[in-house]
Coordinates of N, CA and C in Angstrom, one line a residue:
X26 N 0.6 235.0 155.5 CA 2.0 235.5 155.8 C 2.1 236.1 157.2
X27 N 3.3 235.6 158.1 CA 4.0 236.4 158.8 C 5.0 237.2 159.2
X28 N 5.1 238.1 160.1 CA 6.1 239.3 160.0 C 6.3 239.2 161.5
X29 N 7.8 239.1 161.2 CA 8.7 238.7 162.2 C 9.9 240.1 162.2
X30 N 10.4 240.0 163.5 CA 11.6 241.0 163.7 C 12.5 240.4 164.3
X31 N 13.8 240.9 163.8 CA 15.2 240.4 164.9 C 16.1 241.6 164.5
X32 N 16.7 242.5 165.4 CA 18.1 243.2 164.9 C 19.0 243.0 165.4
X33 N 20.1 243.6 165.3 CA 20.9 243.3 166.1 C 21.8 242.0 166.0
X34 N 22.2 241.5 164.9 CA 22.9 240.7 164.4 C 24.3 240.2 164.5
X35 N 24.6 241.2 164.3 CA 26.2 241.5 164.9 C 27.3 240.4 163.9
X36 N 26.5 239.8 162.4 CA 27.5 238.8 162.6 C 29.1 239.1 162.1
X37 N 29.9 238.0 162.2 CA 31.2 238.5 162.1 C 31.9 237.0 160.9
X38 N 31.1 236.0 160.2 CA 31.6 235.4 159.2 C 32.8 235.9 158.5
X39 N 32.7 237.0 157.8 CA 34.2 237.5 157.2 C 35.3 238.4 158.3
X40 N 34.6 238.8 159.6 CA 35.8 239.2 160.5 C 36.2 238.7 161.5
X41 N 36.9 239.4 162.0 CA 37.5 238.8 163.5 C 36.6 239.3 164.8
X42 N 35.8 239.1 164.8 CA 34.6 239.8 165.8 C 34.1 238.7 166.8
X43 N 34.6 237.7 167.3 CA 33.3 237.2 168.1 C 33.2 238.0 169.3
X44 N 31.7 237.8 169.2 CA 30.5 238.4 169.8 C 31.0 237.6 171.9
X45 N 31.3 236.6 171.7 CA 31.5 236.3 173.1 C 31.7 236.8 174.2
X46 N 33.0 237.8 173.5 CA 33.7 238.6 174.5 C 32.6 239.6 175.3
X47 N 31.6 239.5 174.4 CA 30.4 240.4 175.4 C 29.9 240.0 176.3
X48 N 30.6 238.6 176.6 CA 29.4 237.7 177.4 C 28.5 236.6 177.3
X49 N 28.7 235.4 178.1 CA 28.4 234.0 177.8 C 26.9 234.2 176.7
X50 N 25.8 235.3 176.8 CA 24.8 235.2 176.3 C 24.6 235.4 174.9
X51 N 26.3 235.7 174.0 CA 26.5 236.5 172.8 C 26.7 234.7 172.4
X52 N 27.5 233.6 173.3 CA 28.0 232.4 173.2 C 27.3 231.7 171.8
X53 N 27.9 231.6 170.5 CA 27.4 230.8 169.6 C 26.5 231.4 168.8
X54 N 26.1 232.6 169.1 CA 24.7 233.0 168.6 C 24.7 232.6 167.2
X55 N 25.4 232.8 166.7 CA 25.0 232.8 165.3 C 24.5 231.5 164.8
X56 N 24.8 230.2 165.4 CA 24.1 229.1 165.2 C 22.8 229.2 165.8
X57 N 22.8 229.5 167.1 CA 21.7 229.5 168.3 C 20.4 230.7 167.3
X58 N 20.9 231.4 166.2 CA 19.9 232.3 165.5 C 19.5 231.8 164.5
X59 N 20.2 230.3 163.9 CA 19.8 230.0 162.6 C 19.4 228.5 163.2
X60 N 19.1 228.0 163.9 CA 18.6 227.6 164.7 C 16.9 227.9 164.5
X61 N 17.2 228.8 165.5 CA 15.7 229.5 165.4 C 14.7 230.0 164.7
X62 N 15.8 230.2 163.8 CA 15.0 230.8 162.9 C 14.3 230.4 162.0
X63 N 14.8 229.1 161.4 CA 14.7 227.9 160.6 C 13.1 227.1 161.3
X64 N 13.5 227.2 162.6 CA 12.1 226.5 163.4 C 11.3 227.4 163.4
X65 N 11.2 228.8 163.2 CA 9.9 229.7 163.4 C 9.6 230.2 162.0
X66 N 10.1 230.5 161.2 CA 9.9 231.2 159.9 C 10.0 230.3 158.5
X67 N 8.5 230.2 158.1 CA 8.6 230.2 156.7 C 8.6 230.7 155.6
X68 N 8.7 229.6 154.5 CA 9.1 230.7 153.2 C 8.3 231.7 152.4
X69 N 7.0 231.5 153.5 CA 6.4 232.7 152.8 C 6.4 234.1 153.7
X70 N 6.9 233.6 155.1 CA 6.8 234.9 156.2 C 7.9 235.8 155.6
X71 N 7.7 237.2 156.3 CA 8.7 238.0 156.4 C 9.5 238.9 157.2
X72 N 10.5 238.8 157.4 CA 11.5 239.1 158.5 C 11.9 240.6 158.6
X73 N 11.7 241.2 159.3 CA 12.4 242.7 159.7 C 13.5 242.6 160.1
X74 N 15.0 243.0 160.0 CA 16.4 243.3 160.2 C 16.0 244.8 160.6
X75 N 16.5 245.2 161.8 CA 16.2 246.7 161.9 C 17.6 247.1 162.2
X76 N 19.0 246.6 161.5 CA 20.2 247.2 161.4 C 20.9 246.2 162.3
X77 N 22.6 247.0 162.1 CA 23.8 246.1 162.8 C 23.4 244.6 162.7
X78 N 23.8 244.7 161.0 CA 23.5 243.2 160.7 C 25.3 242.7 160.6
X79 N 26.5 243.5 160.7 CA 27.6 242.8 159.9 C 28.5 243.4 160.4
X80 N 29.4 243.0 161.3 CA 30.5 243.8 161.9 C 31.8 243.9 160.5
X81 N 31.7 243.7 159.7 CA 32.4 244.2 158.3 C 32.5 245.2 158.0
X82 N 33.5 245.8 157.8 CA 34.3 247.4 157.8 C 33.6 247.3 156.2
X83 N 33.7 246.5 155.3 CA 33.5 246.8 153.5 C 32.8 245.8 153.0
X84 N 32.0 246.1 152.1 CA 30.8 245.3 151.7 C 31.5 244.2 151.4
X85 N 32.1 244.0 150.6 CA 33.2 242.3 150.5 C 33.3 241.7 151.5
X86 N 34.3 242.4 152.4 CA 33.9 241.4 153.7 C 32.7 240.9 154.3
X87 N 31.7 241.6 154.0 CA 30.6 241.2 154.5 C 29.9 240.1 153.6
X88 N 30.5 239.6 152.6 CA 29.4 239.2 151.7 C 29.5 237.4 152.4
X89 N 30.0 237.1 153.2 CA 29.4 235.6 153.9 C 28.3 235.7 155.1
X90 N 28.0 237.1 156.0 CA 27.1 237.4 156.1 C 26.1 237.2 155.6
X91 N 25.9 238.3 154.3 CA 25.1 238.5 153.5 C 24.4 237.3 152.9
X92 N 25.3 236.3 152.6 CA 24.8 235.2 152.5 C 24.1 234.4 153.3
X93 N 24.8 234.6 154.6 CA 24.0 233.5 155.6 C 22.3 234.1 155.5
X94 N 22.5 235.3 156.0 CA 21.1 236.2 155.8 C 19.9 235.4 154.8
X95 N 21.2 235.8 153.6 CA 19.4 235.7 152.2 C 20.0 234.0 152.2
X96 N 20.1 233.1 153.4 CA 20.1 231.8 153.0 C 18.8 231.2 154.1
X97 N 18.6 232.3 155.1 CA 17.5 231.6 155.9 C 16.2 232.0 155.4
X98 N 14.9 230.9 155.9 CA 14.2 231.3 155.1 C 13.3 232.6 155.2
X99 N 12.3 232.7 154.4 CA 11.6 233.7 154.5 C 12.4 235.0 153.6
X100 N 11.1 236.1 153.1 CA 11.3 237.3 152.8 C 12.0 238.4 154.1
X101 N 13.5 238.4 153.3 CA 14.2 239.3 154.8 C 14.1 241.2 154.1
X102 N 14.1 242.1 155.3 CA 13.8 243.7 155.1 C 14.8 243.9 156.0
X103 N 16.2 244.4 155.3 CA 17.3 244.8 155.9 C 17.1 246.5 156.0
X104 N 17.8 247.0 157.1 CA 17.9 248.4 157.2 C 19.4 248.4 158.1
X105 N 20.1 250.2 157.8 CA 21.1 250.2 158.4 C 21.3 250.5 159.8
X106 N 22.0 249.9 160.3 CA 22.4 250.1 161.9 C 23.6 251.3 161.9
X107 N 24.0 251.5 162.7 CA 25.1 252.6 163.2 C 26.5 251.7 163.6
X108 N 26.4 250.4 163.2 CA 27.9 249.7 163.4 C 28.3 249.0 162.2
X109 N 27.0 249.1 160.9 CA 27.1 248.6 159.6 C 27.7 249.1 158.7
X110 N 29.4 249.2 159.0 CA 30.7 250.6 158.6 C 30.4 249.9 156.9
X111 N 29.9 248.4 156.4 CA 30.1 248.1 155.3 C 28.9 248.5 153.9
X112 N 28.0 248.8 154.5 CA 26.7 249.5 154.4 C 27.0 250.5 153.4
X113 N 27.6 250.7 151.9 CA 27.8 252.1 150.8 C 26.8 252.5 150.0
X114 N 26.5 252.3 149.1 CA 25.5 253.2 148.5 C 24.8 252.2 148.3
X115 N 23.4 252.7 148.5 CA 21.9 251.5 148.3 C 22.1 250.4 146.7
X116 N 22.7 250.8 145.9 CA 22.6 249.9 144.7 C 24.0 248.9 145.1
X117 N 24.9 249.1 145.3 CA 26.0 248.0 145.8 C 25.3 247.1 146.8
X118 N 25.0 247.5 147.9 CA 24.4 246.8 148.6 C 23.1 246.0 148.3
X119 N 22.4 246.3 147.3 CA 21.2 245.2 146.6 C 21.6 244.6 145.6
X120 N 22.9 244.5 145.1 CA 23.5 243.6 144.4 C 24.3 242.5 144.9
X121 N 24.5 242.7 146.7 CA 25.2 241.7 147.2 C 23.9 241.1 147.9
X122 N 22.7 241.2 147.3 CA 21.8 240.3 148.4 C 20.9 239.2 146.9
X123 N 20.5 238.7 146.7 CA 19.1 237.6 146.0 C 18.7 238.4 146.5
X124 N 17.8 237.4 146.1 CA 15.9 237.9 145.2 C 15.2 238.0 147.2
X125 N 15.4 237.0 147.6 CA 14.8 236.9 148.8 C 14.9 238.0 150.0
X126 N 16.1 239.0 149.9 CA 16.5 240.2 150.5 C 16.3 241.5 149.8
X127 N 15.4 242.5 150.2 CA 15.1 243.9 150.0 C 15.8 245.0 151.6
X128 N 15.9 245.9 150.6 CA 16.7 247.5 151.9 C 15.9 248.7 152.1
X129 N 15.5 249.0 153.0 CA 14.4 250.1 153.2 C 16.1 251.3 153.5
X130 N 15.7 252.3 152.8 CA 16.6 253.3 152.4 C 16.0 254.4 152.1
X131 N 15.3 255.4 152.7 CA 14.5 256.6 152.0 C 13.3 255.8 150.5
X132 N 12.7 254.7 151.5 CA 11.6 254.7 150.3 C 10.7 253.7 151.3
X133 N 10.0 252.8 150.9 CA 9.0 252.3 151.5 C 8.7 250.9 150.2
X134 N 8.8 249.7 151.3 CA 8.3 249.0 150.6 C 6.9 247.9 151.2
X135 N 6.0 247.3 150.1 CA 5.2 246.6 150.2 C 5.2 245.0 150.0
X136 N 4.5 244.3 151.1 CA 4.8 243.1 151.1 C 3.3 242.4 151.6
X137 N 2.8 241.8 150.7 CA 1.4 241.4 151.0 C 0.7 242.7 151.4
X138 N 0.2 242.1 152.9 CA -1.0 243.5 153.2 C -0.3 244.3 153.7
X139 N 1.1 244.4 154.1 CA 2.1 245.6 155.0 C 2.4 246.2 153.7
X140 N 3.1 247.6 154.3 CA 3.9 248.8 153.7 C 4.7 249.2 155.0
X141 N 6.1 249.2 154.6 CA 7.4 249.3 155.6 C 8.0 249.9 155.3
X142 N 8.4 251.2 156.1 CA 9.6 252.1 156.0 C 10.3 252.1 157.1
X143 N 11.1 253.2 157.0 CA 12.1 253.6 158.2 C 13.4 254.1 157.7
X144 N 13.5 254.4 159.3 CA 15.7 255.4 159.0 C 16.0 254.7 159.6
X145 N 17.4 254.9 159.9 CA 18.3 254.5 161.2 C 18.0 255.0 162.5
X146 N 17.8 256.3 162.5 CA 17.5 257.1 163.5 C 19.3 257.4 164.3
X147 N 18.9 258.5 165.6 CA 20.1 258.4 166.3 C 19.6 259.0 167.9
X148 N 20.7 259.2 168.4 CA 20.6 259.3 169.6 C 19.2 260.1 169.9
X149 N 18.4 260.4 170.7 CA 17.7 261.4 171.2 C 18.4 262.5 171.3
X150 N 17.1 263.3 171.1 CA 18.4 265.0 171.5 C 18.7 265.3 172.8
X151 N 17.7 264.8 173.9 CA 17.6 265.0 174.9 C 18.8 264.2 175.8
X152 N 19.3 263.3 175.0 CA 19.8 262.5 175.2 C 21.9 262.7 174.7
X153 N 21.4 263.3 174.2 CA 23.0 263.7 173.1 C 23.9 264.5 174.0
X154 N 25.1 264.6 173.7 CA 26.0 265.1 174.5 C 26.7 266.0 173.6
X155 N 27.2 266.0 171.9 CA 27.2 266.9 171.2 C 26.2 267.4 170.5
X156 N 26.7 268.6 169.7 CA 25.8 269.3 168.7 C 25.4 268.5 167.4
X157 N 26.5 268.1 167.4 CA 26.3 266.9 166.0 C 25.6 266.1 166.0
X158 N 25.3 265.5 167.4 CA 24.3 264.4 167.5 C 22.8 264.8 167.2
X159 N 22.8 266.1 167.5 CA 21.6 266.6 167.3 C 21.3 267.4 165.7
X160 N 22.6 267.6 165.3 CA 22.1 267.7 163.5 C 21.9 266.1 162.8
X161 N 22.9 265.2 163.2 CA 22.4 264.2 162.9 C 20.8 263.5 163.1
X162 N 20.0 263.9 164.4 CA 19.1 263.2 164.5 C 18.0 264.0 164.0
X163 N 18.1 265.6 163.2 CA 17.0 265.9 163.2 C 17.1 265.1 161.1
X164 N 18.3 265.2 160.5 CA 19.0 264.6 159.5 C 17.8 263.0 159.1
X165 N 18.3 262.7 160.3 CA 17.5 261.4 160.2 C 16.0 261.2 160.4
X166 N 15.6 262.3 161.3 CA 14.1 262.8 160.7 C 13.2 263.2 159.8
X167 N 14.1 263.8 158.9 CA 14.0 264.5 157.3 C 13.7 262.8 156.4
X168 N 14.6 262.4 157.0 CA 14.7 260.5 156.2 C 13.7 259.8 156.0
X169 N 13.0 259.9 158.0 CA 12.0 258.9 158.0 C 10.8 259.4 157.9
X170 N 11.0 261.2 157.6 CA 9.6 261.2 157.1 C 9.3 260.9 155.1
X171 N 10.6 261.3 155.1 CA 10.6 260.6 153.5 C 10.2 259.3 153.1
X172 N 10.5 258.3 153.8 CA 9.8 256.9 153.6 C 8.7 256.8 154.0
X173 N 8.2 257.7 155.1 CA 6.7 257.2 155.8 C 5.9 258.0 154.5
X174 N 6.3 258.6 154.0 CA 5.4 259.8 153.1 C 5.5 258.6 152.1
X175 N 5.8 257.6 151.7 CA 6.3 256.8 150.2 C 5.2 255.4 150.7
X176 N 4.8 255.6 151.8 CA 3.9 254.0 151.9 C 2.8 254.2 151.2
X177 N 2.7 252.4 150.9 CA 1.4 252.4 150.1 C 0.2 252.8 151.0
X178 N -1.0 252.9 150.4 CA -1.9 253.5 151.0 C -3.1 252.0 151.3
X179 N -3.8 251.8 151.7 CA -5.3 250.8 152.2 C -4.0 249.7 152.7
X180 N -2.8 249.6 153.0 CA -1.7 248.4 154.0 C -1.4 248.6 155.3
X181 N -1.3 247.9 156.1 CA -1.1 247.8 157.5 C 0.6 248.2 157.2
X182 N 0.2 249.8 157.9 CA 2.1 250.1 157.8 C 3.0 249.8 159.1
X183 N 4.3 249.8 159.2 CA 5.5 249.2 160.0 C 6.3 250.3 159.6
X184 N 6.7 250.4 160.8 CA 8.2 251.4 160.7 C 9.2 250.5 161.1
X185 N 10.2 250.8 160.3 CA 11.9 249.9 161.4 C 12.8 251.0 161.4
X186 N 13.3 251.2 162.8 CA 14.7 252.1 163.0 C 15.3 251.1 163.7
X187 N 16.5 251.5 164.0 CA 17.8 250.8 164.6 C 17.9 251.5 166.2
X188 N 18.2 252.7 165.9 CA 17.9 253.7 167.4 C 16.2 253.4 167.9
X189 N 16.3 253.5 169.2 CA 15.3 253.8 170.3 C 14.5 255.1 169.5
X190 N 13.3 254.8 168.9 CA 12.5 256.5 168.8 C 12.4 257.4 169.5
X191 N 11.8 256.8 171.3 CA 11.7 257.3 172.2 C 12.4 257.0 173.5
X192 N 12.2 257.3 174.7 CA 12.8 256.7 176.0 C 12.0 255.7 176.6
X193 N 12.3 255.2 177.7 CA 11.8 254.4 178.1 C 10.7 254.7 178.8
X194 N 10.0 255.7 179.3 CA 8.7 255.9 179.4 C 8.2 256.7 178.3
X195 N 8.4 256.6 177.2 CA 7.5 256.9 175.8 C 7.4 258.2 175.9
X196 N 8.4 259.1 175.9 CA 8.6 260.5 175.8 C 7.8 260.7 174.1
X197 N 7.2 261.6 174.5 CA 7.3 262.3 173.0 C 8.2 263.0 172.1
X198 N 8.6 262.6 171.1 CA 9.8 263.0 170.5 C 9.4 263.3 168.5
X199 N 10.6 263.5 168.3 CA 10.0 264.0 166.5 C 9.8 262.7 165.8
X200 N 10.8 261.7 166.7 CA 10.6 260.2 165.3 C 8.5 259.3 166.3
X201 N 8.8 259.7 167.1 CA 7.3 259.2 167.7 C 6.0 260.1 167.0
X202 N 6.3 261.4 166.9 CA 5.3 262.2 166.1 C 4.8 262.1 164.7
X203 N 6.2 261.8 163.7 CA 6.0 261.1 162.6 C 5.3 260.1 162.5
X204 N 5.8 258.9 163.6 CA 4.8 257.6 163.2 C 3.8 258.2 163.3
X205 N 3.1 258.8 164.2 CA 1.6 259.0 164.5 C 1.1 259.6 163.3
X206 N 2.0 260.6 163.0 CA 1.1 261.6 161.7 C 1.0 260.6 160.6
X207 N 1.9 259.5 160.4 CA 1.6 258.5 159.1 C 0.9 257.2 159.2
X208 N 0.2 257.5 160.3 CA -0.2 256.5 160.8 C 0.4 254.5 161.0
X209 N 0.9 255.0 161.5 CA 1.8 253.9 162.2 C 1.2 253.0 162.3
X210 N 1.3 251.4 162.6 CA 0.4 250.9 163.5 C 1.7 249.8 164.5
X211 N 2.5 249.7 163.8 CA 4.0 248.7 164.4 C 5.2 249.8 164.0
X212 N 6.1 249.9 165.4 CA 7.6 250.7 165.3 C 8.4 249.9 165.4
X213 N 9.5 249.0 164.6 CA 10.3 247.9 165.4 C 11.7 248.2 165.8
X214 N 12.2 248.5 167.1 CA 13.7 249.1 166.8 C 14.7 247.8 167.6
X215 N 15.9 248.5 167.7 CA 16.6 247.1 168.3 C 17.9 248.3 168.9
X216 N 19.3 248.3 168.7 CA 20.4 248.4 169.1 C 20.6 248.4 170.6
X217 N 20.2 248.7 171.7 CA 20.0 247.9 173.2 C 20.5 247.0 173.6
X218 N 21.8 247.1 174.2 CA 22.4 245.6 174.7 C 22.4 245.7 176.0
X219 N 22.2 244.4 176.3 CA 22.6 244.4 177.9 C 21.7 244.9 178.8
X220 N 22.4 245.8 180.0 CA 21.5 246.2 181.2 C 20.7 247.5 180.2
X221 N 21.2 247.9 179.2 CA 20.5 248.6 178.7 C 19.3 248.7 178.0
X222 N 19.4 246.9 177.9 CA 17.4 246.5 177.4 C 16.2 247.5 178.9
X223 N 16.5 247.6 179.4 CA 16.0 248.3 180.5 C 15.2 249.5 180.2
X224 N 16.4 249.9 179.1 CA 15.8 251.2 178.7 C 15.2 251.3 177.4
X225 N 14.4 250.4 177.1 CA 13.9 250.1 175.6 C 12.5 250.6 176.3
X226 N 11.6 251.2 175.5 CA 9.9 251.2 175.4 C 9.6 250.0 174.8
X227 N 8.3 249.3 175.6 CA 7.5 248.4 174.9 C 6.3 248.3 175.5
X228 N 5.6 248.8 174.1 CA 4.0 249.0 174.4 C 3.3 249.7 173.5
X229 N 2.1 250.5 174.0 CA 1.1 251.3 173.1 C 1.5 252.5 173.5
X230 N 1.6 253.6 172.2 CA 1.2 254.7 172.8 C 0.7 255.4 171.4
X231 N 0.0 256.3 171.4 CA -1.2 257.2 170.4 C -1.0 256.4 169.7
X232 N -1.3 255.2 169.8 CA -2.2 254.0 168.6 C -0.8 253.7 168.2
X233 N 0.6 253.4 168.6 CA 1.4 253.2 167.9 C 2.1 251.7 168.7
X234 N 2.5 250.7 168.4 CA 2.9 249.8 169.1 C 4.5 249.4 169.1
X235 N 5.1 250.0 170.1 CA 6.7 249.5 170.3 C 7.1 248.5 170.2
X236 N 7.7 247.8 169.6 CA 8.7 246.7 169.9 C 10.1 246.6 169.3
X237 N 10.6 246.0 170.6 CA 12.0 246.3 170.9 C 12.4 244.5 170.9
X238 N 13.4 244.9 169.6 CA 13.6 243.6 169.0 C 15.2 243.1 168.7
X239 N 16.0 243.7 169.9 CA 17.6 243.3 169.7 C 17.5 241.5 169.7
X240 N 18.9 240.9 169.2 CA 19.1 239.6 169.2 C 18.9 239.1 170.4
X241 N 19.6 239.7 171.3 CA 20.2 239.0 172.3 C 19.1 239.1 173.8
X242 N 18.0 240.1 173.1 CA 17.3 240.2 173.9 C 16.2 239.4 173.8
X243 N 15.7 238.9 172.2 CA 15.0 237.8 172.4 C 15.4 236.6 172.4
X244 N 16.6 236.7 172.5 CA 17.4 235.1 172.8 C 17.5 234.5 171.9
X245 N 18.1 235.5 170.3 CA 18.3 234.6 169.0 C 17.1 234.1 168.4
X246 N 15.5 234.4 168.9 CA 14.8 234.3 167.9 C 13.8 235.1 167.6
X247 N 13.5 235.1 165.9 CA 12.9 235.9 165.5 C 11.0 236.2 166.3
X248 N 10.8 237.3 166.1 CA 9.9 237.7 166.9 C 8.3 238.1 165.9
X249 N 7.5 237.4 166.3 CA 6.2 237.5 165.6 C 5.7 238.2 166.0
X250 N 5.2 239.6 165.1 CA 4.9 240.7 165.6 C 3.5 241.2 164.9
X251 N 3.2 240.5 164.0 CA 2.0 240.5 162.9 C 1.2 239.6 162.4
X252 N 0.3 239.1 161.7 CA 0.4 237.7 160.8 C -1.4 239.0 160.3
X253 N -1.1 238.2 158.5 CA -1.9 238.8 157.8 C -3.5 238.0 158.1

């Protein structure tokens, strides 16, 4: 088995969203990803979604998404992004997916030799401009230590957030400390667009390995980040 990452999805099947308007490189994606995806991933690998899978305001609208998703191949590990408004309570949302799609949500799941958790995460604090941003992020720390505490034990563990853990020179922060205390060995995040891939971390740091895995940054294809 392999383990693959892509976030950053953005699709818009049930809305009025094209992605273009961001720019010739958003152009078509959604073919230019199933495409890809189809040529790199089989049906026994497994794919990390690390959020902003569905510009869909309500799970209904989202469900031609949803489909496209659990129609490509491989085992898909959805998590929520911060633009996923359709995203309501964990059991509605695992009833709009098959057998072939799972949701990391305050728990942790196992897939061959991995064990995967994660939050959404949010802004840095250092980084935040209100007060809220920073109840929310320590919120979202309480989260992801709840899932990393839920991994199986003797599996090569993976975190997925949607937010940046850290900055772009690998500040030390509370969601970087966690990995390390749970022993981390892969962090996969994504939401980064644009000139702002710049400011993604990618690399080692206290035994933990960054990668930064938006769509549009790897060019619509899924990204091999593991293999058992």
């Amino acid at each position: 088995m392999r383990v693959f990452a892509i976030g950053d999805l953005h699709l818009s099947f049930g809305a009025d969203k094209p992605m273009d308007v961001f720019g010739d490189a958003w152009r078509d994606h959604a073919e230019r990803l199933d495409r890809a995806w189809r040529a790199a991933v089989g049906a026994e690998d497994l794919v990390l979604i690390p959020g902003d899978i569905s510009w869909a305001i309500r799970l209904q609208q989202a469900a031609d998404d949803l489909s496209f998703v659990c129609g490509l191949p491989g085992r898909k590990l959805l998590l929520r992004g911060n633009h996923d408004y359709w995203w309501s309570s964990l059991t509605q949302v695992e009833r709009a997916l098959d057998d072939s799609a799972s949701v990391v949500q305050n728990n942790a799941l196992t897939v061959g030799g991995f064990t995967i958790g994660g939050t959404r995460g949010w802004t840095l604090p250092d980084e935040a401009n209100e007060a809220a941003d920073t109840h929310i992020y320590q919120r979202e720390l309480m989260r992801l230590e709840m899932s990393l505490s839920r991994m199986e034990t003797g599996r090569r563990r993976i975190a997925m957030l949607h937010f940046p853990p850290t900055d772009v020179h690998g500040a030390d922060t509370g969601m970087t400390r966690l990995l390390e205390k749970y022993g981390v060995e892969i962090a996969v995040y994504a939401h980064l667009h644009g000139r702002a891939h710049r400011a993604a971390f990618i690399g080692e740091k206290n035994g933990v390995r960054y990668v930064f895995a938006a769509a549009d940054y790897l060019q619509f294809e899924p990204l091999l980040i593991a293999e058992e």
